[in-house]
GROMACS .gro file of C-alpha atoms in nm:
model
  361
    1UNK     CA    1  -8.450  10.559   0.242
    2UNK     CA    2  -8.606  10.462  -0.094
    3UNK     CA    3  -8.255  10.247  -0.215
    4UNK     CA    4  -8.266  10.168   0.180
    5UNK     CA    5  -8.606   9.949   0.120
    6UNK     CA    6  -8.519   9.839  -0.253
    7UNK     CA    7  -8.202   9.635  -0.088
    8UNK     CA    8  -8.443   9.482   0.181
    9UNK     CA    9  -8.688   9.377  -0.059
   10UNK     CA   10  -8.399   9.253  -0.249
   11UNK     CA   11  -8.283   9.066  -0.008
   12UNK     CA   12  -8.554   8.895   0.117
   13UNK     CA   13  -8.654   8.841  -0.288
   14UNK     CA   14  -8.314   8.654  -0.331
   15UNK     CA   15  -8.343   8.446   0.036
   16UNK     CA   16  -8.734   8.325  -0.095
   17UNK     CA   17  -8.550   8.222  -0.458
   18UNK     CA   18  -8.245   8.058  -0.319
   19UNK     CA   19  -8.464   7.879  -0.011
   20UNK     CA   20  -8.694   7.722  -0.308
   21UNK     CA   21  -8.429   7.577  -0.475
   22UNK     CA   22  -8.310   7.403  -0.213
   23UNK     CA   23  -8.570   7.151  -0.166
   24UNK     CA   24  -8.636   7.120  -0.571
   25UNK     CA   25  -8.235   7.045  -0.575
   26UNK     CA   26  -8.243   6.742  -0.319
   27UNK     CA   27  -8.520   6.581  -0.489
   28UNK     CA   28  -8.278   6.560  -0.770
   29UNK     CA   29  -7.948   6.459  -0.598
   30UNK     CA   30  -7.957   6.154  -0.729
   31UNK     CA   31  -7.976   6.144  -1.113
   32UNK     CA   32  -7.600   6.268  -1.206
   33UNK     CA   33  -7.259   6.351  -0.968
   34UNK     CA   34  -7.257   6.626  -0.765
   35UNK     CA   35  -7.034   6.797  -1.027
   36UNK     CA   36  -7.250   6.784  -1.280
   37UNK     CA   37  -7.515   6.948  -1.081
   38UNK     CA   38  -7.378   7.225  -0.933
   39UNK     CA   39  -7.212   7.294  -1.291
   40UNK     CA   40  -7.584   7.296  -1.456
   41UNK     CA   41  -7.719   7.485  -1.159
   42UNK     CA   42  -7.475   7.785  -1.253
   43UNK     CA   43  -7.473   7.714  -1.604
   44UNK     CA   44  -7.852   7.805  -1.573
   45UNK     CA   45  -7.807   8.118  -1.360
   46UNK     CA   46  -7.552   8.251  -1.629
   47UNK     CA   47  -7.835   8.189  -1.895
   48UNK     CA   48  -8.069   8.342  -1.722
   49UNK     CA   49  -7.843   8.669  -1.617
   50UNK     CA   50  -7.717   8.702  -2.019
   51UNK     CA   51  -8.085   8.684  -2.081
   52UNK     CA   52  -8.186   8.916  -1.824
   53UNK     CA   53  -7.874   9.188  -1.937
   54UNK     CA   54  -8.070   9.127  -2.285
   55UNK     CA   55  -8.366   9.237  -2.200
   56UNK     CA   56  -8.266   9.548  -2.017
   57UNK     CA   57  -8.066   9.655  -2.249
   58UNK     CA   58  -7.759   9.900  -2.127
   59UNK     CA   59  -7.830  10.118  -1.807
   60UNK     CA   60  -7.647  10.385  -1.653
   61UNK     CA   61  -7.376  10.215  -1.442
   62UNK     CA   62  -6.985  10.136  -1.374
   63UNK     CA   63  -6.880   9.816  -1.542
   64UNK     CA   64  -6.592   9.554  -1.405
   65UNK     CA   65  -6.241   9.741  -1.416
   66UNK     CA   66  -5.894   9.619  -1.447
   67UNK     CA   67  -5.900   9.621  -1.080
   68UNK     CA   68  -6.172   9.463  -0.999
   69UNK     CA   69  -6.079   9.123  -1.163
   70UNK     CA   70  -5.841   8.972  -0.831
   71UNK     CA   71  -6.155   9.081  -0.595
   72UNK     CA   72  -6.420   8.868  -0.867
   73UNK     CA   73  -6.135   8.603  -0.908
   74UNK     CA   74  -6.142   8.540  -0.561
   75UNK     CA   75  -6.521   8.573  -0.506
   76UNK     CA   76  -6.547   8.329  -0.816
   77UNK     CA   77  -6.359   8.056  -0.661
   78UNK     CA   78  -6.448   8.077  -0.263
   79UNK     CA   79  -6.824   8.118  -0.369
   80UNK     CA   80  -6.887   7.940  -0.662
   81UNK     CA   81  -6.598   7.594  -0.644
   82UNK     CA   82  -6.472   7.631  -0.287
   83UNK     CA   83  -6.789   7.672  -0.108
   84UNK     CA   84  -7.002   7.397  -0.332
   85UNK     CA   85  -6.721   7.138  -0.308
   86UNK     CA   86  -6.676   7.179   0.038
   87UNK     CA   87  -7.050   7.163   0.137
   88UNK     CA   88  -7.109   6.800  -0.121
   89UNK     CA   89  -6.775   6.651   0.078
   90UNK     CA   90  -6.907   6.752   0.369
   91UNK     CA   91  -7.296   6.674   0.371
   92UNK     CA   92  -7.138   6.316   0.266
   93UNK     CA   93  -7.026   6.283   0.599
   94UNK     CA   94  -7.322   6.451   0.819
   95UNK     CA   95  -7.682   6.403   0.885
   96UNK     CA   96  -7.902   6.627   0.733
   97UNK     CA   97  -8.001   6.802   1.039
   98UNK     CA   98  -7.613   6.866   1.160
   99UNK     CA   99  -7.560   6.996   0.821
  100UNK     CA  100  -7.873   7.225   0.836
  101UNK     CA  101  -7.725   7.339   1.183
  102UNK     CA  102  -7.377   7.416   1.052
  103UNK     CA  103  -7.465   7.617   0.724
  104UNK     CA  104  -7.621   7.871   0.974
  105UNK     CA  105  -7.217   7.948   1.036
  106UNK     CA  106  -7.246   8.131   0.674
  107UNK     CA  107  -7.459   8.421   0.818
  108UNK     CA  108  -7.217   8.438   1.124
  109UNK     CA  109  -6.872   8.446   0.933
  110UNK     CA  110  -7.083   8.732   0.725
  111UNK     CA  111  -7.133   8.912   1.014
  112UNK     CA  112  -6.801   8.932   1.212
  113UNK     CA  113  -6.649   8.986   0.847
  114UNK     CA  114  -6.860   9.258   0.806
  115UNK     CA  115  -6.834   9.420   1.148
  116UNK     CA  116  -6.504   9.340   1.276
  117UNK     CA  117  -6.296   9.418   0.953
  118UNK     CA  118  -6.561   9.590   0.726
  119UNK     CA  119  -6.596   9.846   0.938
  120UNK     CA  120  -6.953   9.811   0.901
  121UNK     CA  121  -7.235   9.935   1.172
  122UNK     CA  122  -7.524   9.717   1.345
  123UNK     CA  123  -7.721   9.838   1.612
  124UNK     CA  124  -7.883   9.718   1.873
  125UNK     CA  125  -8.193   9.652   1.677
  126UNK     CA  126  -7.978   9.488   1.406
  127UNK     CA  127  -7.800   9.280   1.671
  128UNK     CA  128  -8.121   9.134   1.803
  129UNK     CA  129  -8.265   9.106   1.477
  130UNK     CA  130  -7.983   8.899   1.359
  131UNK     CA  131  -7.989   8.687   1.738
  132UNK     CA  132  -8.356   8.612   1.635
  133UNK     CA  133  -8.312   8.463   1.297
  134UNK     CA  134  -8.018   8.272   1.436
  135UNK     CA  135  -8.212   8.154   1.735
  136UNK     CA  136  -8.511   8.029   1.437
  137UNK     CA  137  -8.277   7.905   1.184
  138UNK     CA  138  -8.130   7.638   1.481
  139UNK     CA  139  -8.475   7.614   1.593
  140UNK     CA  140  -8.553   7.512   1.260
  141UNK     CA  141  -8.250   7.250   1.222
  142UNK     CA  142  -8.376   7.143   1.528
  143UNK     CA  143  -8.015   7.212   1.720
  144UNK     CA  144  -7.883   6.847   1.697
  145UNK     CA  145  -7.553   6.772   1.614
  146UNK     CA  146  -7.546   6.393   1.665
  147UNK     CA  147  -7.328   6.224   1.424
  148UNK     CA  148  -7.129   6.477   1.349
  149UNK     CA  149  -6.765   6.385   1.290
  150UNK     CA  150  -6.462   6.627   1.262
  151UNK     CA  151  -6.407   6.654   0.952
  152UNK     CA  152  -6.700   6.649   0.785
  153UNK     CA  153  -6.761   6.939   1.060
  154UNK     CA  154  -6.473   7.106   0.944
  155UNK     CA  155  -6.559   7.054   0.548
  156UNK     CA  156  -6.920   7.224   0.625
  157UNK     CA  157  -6.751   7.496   0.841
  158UNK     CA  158  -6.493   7.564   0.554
  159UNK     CA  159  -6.778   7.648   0.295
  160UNK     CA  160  -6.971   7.895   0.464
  161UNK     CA  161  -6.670   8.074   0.601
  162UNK     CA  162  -6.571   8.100   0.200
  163UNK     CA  163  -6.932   8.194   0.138
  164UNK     CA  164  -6.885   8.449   0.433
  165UNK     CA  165  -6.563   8.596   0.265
  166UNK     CA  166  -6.756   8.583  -0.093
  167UNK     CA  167  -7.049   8.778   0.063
  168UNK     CA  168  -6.784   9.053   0.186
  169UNK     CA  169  -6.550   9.068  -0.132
  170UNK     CA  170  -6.905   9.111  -0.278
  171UNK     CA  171  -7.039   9.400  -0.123
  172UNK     CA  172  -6.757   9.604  -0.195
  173UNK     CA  173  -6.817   9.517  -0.588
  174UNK     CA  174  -7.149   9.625  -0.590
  175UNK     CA  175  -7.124   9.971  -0.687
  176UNK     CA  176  -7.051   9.797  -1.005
  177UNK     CA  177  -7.323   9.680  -1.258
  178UNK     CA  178  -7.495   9.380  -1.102
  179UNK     CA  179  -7.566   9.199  -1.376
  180UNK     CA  180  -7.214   9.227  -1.509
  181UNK     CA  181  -7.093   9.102  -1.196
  182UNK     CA  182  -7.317   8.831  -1.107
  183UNK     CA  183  -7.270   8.636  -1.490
  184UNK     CA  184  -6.928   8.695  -1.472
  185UNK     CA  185  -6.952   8.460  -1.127
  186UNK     CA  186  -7.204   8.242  -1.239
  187UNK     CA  187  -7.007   8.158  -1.538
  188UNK     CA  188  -6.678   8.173  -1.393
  189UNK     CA  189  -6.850   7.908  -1.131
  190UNK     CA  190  -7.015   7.665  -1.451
  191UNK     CA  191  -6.768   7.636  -1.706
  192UNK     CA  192  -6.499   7.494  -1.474
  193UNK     CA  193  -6.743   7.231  -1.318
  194UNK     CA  194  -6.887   7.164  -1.628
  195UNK     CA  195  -6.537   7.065  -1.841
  196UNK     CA  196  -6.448   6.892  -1.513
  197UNK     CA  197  -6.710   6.672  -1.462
  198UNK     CA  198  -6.660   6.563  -1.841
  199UNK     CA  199  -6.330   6.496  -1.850
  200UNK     CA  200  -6.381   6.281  -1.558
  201UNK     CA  201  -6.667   6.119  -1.683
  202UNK     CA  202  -6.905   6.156  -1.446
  203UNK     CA  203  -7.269   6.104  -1.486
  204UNK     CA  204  -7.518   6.356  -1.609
  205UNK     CA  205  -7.909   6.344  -1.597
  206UNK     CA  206  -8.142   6.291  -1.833
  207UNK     CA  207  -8.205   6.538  -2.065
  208UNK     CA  208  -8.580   6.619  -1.864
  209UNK     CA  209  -8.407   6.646  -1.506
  210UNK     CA  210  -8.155   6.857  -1.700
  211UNK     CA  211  -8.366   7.097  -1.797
  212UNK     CA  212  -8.498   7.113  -1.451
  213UNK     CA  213  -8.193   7.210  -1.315
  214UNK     CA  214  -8.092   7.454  -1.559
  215UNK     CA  215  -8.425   7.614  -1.430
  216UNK     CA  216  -8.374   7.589  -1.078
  217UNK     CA  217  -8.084   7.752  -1.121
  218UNK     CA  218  -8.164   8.037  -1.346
  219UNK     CA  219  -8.394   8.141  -1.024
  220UNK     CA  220  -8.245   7.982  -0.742
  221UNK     CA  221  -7.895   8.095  -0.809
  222UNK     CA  222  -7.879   8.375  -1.122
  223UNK     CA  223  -8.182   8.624  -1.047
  224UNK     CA  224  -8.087   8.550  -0.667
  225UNK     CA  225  -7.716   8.618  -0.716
  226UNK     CA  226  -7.832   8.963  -0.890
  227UNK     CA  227  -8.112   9.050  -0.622
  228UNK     CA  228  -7.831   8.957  -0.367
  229UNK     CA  229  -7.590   9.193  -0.534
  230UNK     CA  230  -7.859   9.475  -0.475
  231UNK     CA  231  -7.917   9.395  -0.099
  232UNK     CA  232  -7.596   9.428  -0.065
  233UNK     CA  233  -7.532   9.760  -0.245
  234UNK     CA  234  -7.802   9.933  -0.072
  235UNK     CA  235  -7.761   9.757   0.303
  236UNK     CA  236  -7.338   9.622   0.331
  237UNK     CA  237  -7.276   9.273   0.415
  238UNK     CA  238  -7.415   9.263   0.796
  239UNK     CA  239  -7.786   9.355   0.698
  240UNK     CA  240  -7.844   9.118   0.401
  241UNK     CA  241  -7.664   8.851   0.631
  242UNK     CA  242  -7.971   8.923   0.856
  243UNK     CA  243  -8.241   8.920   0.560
  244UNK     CA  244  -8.073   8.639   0.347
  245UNK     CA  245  -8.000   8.378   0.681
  246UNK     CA  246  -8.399   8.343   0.617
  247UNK     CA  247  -8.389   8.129   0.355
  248UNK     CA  248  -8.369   7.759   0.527
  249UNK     CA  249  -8.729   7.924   0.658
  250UNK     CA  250  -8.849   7.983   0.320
  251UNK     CA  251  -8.721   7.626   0.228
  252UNK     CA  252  -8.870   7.449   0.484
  253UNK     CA  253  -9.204   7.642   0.426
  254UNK     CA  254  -9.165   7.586   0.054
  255UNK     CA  255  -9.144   7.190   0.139
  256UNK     CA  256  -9.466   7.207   0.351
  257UNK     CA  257  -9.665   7.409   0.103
  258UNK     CA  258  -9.544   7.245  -0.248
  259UNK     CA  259  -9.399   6.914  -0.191
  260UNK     CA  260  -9.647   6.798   0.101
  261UNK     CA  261  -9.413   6.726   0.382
  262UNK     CA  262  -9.570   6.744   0.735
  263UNK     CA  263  -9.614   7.052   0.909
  264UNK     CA  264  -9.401   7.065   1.217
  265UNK     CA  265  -9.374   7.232   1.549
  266UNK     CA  266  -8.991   7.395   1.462
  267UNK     CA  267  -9.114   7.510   1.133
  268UNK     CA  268  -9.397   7.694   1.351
  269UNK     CA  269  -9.157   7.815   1.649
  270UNK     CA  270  -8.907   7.879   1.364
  271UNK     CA  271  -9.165   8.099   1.158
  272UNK     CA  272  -9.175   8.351   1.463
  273UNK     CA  273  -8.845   8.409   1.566
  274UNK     CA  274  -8.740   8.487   1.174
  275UNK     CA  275  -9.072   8.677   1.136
  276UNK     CA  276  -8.998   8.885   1.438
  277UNK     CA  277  -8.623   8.953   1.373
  278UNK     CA  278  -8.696   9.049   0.958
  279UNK     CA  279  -8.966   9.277   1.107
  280UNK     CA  280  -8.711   9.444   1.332
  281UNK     CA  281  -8.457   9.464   1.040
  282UNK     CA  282  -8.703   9.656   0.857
  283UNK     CA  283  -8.832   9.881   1.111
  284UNK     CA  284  -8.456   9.951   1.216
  285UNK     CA  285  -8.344  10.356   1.163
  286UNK     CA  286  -8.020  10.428   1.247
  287UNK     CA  287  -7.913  10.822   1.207
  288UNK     CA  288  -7.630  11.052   1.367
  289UNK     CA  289  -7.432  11.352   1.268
  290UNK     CA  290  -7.143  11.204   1.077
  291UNK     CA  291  -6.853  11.334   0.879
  292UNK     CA  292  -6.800  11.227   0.447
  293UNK     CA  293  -6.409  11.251   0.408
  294UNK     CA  294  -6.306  11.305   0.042
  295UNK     CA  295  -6.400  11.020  -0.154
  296UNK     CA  296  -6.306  10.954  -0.568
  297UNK     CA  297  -6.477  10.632  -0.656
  298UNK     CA  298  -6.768  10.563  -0.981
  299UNK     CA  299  -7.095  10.388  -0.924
  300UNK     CA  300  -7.469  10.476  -1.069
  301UNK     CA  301  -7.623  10.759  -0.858
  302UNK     CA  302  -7.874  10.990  -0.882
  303UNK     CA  303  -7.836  11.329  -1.004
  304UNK     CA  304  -8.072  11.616  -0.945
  305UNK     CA  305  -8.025  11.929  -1.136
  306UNK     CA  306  -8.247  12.144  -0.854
  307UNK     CA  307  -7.947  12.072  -0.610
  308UNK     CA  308  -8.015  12.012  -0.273
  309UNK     CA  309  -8.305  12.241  -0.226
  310UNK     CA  310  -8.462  11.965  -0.440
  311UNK     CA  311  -8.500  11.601  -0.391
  312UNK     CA  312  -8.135  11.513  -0.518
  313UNK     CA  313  -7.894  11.342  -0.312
  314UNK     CA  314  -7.694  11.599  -0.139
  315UNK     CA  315  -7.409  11.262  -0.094
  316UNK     CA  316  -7.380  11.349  -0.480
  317UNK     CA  317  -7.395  11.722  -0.566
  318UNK     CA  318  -7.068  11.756  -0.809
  319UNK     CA  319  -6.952  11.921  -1.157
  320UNK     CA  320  -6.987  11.758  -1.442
  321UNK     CA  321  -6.841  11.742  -1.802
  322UNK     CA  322  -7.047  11.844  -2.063
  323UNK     CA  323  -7.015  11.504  -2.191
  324UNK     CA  324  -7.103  11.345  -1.866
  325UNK     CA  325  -7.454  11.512  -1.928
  326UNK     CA  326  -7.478  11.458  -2.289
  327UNK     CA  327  -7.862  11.309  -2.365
  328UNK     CA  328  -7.956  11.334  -2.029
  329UNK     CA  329  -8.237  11.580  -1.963
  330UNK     CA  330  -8.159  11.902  -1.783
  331UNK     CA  331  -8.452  11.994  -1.555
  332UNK     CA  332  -8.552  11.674  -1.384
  333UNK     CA  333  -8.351  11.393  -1.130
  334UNK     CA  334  -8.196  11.141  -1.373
  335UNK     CA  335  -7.972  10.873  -1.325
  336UNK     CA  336  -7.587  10.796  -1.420
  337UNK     CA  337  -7.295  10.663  -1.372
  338UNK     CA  338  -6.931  10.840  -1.418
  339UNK     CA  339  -6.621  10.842  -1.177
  340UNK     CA  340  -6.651  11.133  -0.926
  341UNK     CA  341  -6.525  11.284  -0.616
  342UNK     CA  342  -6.674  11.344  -0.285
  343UNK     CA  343  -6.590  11.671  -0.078
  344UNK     CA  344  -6.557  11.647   0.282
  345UNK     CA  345  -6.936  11.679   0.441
  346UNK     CA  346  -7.051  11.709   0.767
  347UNK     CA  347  -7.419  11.636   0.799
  348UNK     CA  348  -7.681  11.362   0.987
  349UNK     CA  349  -7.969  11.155   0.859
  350UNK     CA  350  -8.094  10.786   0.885
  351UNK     CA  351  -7.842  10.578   0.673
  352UNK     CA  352  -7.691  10.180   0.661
  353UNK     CA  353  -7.326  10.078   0.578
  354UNK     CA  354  -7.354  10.126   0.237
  355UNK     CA  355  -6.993  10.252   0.035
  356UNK     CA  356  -7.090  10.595   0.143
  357UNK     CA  357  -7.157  10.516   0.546
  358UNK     CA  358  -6.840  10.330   0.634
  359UNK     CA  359  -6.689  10.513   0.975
  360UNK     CA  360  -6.637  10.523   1.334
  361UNK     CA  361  -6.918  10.508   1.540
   0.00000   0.00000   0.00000
C-alpha cells in the first residue's frame, strides 16, 4: 500500500507539472517555430533530469539493458517526435476547443491499451473514476467540435493514440531506473528537433523567452516525465491514465489563478467531476486470492532480513549472493536491486496492476 500511494501522489504531482506548462507554453507560441520549441522544451527536461541524477547520486536500481533499447526506441519516437508533430499539424487545423476535446482520446487509447492487451485490471470503482474525469475533462473543453475538419481530426487523433502506446511501452520499462529512462527520452526527443530545426533554419526566440522555455520544460516535461515513470511503476498504465487525464483541470485552474483569465462555469462543473473521480481512484482497494507463477525479472525492491514474519515483502523473499548483500546492513529492511526469481505463490491482499499483479481476473 505504501508504493500504492507514492505512484498516486506521483501521478497527480506529474498531471499538476505538465497542466502548468501548458498555459505558460501558449503564451509563448509565437516567438520561434514549433520545432524549435518543442526541441527546447525537452532539451530543458533532459537538463533538469542529468541534474536531478546528479544530485541523487547512484541508488539501488536496474539500469537500461540491451533489451530494453527497441521498447525506449519506440517510446522515444511515438512520444517525444510522433506525438508533438502530430498535435502542432493538427492544432493548425482546429479550434482550440476541438483540440482540447480530442487530446482527451490520449487517456482513452491508455486505457483500452492497458486493459484490453495489457492485461491490466480496473474495477468498478476505477471504471467510474475514469468515466468521471472523462465526463469533466469534455465538460471542461466544453464538448464542441465545430470546425473540425478530417484531417486535422485525424492528425490530433494520431498523437494521443502514439502517446497512448508511449504510456504502455512505458509502464513496462519502469522497473528500470526512472531517471535513466526518462533522460534517455527527453534527450532522445531534443537533440533530433533541435539539429532539425537548424538545419532548416527556422526561427528561435530570444535568448529571455529561451530561457523560459528551457524552464518550463525542465518541470513541465523532465521532473513530470520522471514522476510519471513512478505512477506508472507503482499503479500500470490504466490508473495513472485516470490520475494524469487531470491535467487540462490543473491547466485551466492554473490560467484562472496565475494568468487572470475569467472564472467560468465548466471550469467549476469541471472541478467536481475530476475531484470526485481522483477521490474515488484513491479510495479504490481492490484484493482477491490470486496465484504468482514463476517469475525471473530485476527491478529495485525491498528486502527484509526478518522474512515475512516481519514487515518485508513476502512478493520478494529469495536467496541471495553474498555479493548481492555486500554493504548492505544485515538486521534491518533495506533496499536493492539485482535480477531474481519468483516462486510460484498463492496468497490474497489489496494490490494494482503493477509487474507483479498482471493475471486473470
Amino acid at each position: 500500500m505504501r508504493t500504492e500511494r507514492l505512484g498516486q501522489f506521483a501521478g497527480l504531482g506529474a498531471a499538476v507539472l505538465f497542466g502548468c506548462s501548458a498555459p505558460l507554453i501558449s503564451t509563448l507560441t509565437g516567438s520561434g517555430s514549433a520545432l524549435s520549441i518543442a526541441g527546447l522544451l525537452y532539451g530543458g527536461a533532459t537538463l533538469a533530469l542529468l541534474a536531478v541524477r546528479l544530485v541523487r547520486g547512484t541508488r539501488a536500481e536496474t539500469p537500461i539493458r540491451r533489451e530494453d533499447w527497441p521498447a525506449l526506441a519506440a517510446l522515444t519516437l511515438l512520444g517525444g517526435v510522433v506525438g508533438p508533430v502530430a498535435l502542432v499539424l493538427g492544432l493548425a487545423r482546429l479550434p482550440a476547443a476541438t483540440s482540447s476535446l480530442l487530446l482527451n482520446l490520449e487517456a482513452v487509447f491508455t486505457l483500452a491499451i492497458a486493459v484490453l492487451l495489457g492485461r491490466e485490471h480496473l474495477g468498478r470503482r476505477g471504471l467510474v473514476s475514469a468515466l468521471l474525469t472523462s465526463v469533466g475533462a469534455v465538460v471542461l473543453s466544453q464538448g464542441s467540435l465545430s470546425g473540425a475538419n478530417a484531417l486535422g481530426g485525424a492528425l490530433i487523433a494520431l498523437a494521443t493514440l502514439a502517446w497512448g502506446i508511449d504510456n504502455n511501452l512505458s509502464q513496462r520499462l519502469s522497473l528500470r531506473d526512472p531517471i535513466q529512462i526518462a533522460t534517455a527520452k527527453a534527450a532522445g526527443a531534443a537533440l533530433p528537433m533541435l539539429l532539425l530545426a537548424l538545419l532548416l533554419g527556422h526561427a528561435f526566440p530570444p535568448l529571455p523567452l529561451t530561457l523560459a522555455l528551457l524552464g518550463i520544460g525542465a518541470l513541465g516535461y523532465g521532473i513530470s516525465i520522471w514522476l510519471d515513470l513512478l505512477a506508472l511503476r507503482n499503479l500500470g498504465a490504466a490508473r495513472e491514465a485516470v490520475l494524469f487525464s487531470t491535467a487540462p483541470f490543473v491547466g485551466a485552474l492554473f490560467s484562472v489563478v496565475v494568468l487572470r483569465e475569467s472564472l467560468s462555469a465548466p471550469l467549476l462543473l469541471a472541478t467536481g467531476l475530476m475531484g470526485a473521480g481522483v477521490a474515488l481512484l484513491l479510495r479504490e482497494q481492490h484484493s482477491h486470492r490470486h496465484r504468482h507463477e514463476s517469475l525471473l525479472h530485476a527491478h529495485r525492491h525491498r528486502h527484509d532480513p526478518r522474512g515475512i514474519g516481519g514487515s518485508g515483502d513476502p512478493h520478494h523473499e529469495h536467496d541471495h549472493a553474498l555479493e548481492e548483500l555486500e554493504g548492505l546492513p544485515s538486521e534491518h529492511p533495506f533496499w536493492h536491486a539485482h535480477e531474481h526469481r519468483h516462486l510460484e505463490l498463492e496468497h490474497g491482499h489489496p494490490h494494482v496492476s503493477d509487474a507483479h499483479h498482471r493475471h486473470r481476473h
